[in-house]
XYZ file of N, CA and C in Angstrom:
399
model
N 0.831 -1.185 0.000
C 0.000 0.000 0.000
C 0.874 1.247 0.000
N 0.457 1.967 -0.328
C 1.005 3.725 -0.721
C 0.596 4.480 0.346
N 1.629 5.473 0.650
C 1.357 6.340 1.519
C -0.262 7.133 1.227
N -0.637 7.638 0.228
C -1.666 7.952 -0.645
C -2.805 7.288 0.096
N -2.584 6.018 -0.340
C -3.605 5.158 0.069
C -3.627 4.505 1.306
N -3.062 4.889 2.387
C -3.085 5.207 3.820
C -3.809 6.003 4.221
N -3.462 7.294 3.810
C -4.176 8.541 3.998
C -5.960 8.712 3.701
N -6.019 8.001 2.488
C -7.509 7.758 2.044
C -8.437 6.925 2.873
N -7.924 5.523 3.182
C -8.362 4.745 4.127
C -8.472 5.121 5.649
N -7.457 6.364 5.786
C -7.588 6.699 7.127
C -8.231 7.474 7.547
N -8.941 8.678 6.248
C -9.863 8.957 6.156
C -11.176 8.727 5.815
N -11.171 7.373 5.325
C -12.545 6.880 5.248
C -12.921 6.517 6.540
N -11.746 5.817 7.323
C -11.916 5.073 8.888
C -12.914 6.552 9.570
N -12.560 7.555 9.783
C -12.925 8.681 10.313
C -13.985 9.315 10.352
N -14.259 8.871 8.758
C -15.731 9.119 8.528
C -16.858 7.839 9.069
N -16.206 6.810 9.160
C -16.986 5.932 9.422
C -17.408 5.731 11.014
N -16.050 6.547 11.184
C -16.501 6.734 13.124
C -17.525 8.169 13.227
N -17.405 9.044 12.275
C -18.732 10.015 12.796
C -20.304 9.455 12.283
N -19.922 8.665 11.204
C -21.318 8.179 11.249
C -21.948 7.131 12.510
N -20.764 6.101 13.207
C -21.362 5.792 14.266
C -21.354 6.688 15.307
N -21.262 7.578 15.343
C -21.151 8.535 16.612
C -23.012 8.705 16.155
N -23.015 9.328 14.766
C -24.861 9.825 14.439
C -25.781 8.588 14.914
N -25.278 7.566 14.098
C -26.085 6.318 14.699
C -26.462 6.045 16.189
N -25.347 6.367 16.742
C -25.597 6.109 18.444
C -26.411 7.085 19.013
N -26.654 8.878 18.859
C -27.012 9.446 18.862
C -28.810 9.312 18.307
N -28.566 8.942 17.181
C -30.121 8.389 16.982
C -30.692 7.011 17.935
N -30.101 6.247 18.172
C -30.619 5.335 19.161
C -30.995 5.955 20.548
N -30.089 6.651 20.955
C -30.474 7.433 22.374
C -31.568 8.377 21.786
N -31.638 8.825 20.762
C -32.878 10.024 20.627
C -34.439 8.918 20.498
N -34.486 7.734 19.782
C -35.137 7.024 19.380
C -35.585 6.372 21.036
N -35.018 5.580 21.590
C -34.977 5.665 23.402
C -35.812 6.428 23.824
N -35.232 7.669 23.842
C -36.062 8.737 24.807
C -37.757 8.571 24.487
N -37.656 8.942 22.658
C -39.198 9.086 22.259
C -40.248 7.633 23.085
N -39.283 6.771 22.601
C -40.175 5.066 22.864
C -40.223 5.222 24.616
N -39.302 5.895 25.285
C -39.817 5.693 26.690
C -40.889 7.168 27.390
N -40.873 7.743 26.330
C -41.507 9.183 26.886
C -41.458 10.040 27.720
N -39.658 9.630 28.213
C -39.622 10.189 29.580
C -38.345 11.186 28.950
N -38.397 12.343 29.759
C -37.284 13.527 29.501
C -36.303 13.644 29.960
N -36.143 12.786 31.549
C -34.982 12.360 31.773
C -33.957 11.741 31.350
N -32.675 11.992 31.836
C -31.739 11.174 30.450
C -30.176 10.908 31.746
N -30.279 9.876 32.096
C -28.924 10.085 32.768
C -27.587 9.234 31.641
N -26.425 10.010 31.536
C -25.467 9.641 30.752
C -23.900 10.040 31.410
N -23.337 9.311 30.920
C -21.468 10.060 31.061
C -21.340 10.912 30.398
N -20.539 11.722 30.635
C -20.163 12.686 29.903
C -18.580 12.515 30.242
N -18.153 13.004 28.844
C -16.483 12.831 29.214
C -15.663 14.028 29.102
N -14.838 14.283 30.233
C -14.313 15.274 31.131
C -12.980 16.110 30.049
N -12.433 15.212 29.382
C -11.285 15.236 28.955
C -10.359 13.600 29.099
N -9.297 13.359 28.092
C -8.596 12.465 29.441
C -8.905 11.171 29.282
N -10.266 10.990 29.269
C -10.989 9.628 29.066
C -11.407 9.451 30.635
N -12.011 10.846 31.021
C -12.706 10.955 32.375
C -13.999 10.697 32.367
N -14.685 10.628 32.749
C -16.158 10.488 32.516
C -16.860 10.689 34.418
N -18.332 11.418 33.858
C -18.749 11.828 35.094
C -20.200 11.195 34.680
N -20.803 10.868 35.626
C -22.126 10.780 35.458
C -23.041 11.928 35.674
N -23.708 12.243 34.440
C -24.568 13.349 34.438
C -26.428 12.868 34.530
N -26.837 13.608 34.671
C -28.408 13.904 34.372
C -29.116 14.799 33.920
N -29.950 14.815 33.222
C -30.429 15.701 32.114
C -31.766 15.684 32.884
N -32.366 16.896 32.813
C -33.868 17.130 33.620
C -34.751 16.803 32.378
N -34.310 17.867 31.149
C -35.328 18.284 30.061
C -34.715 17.509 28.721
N -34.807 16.813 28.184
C -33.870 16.347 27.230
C -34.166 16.575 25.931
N -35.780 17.170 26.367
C -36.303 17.747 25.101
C -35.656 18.236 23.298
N -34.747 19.016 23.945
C -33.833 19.810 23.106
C -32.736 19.185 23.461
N -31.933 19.252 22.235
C -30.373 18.495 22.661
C -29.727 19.540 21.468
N -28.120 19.313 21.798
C -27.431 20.444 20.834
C -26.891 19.190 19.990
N -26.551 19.074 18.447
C -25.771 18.050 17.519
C -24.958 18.992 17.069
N -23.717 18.471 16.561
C -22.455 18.759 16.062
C -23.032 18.458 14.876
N -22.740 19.679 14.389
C -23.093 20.063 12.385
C -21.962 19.809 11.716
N -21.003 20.343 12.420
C -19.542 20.279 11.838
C -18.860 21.480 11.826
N -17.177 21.262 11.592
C -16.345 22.437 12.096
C -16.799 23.071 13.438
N -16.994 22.441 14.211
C -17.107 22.646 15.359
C -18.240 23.535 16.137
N -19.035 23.304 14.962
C -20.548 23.925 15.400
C -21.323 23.184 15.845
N -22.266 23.206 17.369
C -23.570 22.408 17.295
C -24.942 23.461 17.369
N -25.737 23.104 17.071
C -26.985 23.507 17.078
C -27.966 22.949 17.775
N -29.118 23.571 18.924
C -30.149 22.938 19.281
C -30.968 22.637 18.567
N -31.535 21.376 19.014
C -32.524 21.008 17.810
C -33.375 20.276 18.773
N -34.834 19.808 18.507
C -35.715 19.241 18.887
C -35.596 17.774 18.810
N -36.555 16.598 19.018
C -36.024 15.608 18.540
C -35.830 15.075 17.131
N -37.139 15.108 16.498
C -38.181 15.401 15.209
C -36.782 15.827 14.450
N -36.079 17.132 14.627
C -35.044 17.776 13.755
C -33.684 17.138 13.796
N -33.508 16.972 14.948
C -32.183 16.110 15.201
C -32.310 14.655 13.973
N -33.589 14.141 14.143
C -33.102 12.849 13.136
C -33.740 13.462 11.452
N -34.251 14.099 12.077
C -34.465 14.612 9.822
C -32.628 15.154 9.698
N -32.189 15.723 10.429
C -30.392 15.863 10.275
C -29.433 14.672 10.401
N -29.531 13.647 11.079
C -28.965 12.714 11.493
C -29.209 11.646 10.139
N -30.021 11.485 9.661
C -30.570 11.033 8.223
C -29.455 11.801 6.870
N -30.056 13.033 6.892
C -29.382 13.494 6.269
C -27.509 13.580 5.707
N -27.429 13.607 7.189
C -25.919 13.819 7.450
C -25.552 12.276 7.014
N -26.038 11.215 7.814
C -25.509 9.927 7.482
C -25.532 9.364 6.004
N -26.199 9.861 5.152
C -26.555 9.356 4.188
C -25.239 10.395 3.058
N -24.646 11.442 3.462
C -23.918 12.006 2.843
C -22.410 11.832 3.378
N -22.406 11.333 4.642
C -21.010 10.548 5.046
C -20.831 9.338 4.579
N -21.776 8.422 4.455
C -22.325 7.423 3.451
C -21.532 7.519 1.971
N -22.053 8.275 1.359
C -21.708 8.737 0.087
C -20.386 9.275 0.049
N -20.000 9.777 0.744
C -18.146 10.607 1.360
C -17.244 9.085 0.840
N -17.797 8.196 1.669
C -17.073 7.024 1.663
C -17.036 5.939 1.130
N -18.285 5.907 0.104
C -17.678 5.238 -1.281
C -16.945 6.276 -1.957
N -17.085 7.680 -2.293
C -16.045 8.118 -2.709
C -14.826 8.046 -2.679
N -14.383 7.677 -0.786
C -13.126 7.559 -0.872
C -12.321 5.837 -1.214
N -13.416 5.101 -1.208
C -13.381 3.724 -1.589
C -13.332 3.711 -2.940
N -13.713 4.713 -3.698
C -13.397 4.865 -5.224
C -12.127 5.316 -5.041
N -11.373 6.285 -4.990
C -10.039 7.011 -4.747
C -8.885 6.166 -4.360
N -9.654 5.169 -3.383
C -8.646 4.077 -3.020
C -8.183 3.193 -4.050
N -9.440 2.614 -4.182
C -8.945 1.725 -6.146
C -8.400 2.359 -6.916
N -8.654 3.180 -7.097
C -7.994 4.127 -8.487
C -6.634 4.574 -7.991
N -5.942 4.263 -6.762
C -4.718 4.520 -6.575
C -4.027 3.360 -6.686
N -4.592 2.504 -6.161
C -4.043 1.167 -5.874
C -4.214 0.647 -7.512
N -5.248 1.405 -8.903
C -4.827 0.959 -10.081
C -3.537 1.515 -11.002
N -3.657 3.095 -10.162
C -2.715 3.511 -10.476
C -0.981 2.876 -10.152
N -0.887 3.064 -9.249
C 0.391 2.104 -8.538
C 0.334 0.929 -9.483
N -0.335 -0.162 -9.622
C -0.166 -1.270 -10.513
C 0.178 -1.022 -11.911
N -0.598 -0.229 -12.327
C 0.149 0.379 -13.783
C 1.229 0.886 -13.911
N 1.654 1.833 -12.980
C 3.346 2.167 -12.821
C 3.804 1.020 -12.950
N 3.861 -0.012 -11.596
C 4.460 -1.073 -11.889
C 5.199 -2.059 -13.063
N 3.733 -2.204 -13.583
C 3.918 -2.863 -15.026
C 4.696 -2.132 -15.850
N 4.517 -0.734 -15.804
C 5.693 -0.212 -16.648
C 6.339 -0.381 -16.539
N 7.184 0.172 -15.487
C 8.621 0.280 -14.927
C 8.947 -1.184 -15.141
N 8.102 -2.502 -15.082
C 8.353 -3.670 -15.351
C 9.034 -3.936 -16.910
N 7.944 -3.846 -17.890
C 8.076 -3.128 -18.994
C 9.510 -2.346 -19.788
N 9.613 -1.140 -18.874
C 10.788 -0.424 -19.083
C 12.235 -1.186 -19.138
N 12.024 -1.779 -18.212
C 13.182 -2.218 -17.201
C 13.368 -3.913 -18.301
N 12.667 -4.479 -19.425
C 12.399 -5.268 -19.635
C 12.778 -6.853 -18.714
N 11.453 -6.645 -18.117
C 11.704 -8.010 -17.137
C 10.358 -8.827 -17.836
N 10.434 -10.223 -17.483
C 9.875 -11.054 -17.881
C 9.090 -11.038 -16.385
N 7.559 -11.551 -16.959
C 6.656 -11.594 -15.592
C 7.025 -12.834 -14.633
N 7.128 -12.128 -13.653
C 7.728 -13.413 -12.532
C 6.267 -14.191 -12.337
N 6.778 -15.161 -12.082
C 5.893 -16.070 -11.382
C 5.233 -16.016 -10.523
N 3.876 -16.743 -10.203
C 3.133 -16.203 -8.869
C 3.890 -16.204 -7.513
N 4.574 -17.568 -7.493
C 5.405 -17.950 -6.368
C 6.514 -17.069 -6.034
N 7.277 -16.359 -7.086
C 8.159 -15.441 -6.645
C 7.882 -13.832 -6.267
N 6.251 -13.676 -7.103
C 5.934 -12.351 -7.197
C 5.328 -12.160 -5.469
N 6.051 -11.019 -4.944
C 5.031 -10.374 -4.192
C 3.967 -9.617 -4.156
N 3.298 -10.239 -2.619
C 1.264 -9.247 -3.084
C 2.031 -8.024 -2.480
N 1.333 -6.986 -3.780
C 1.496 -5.825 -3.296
C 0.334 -5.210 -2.591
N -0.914 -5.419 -2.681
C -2.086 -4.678 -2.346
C -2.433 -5.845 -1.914
């Protein structure tokens, strides 16, 4: 693998952790509605990998991270028409970068063959060839 294609995968990984962050977020919002209650006790984390136990009186309204470091209050109703939204376009982020990935990793193989090519070598054998990808 290519530095390139480190970078891509390590950004797909990233995206795939904010979409479970939305997912989890919709289960606790989905929770609340099915139990009808406004209370909400949770951890909250301090820094550190501290965590405190909190309680929420009104849970009515909750704030979501939009991005770049914005959140917004939102109702519940709004939180998942966004949480939908958002997931379905981090979704899409990451076959993109699952496209980007192949197309590097086709790229790299075609160099290869050249420089194979160039260099006139005869195709090695499976047994001697190393997996590159």
């Amino acid at each position: 693998m290519s530095l390139y294609d480190l970078k891509v995968l390590e950004q797909r990984d990233a995206v795939y952790e904010k979409i479970s962050q939305y997912l989890q977020l919709k289960n606790t919002i989905q929770s609340l509605q099915d139990s009808g209650s406004q209370q909400l006790k949770t951890d909250v984390d301090l820094g550190c990998n501290f965590y405190v136990q909190a309680e929420v009186e009104d849970s009515s309204r909750i704030f979501v991270a939009v991005g770049y470091g914005f959140f917004v209050e939102m109702n519940h109703d709004e939180a998942l028409q966004f949480i939908e939204k958002k997931t379905s376009q981090l979704t899409a982020f990451t076959e993109q970068l699952t496209k980007d990935s192949a197309k590097i990793k086709a790229h790299i193989r075609m160099v290869l063959e050249g420089l194979r090519e160039l260099q006139g070598l005869t195709d090695l054998s499976d047994s001697r060839r190393r997996q590159v990808f």
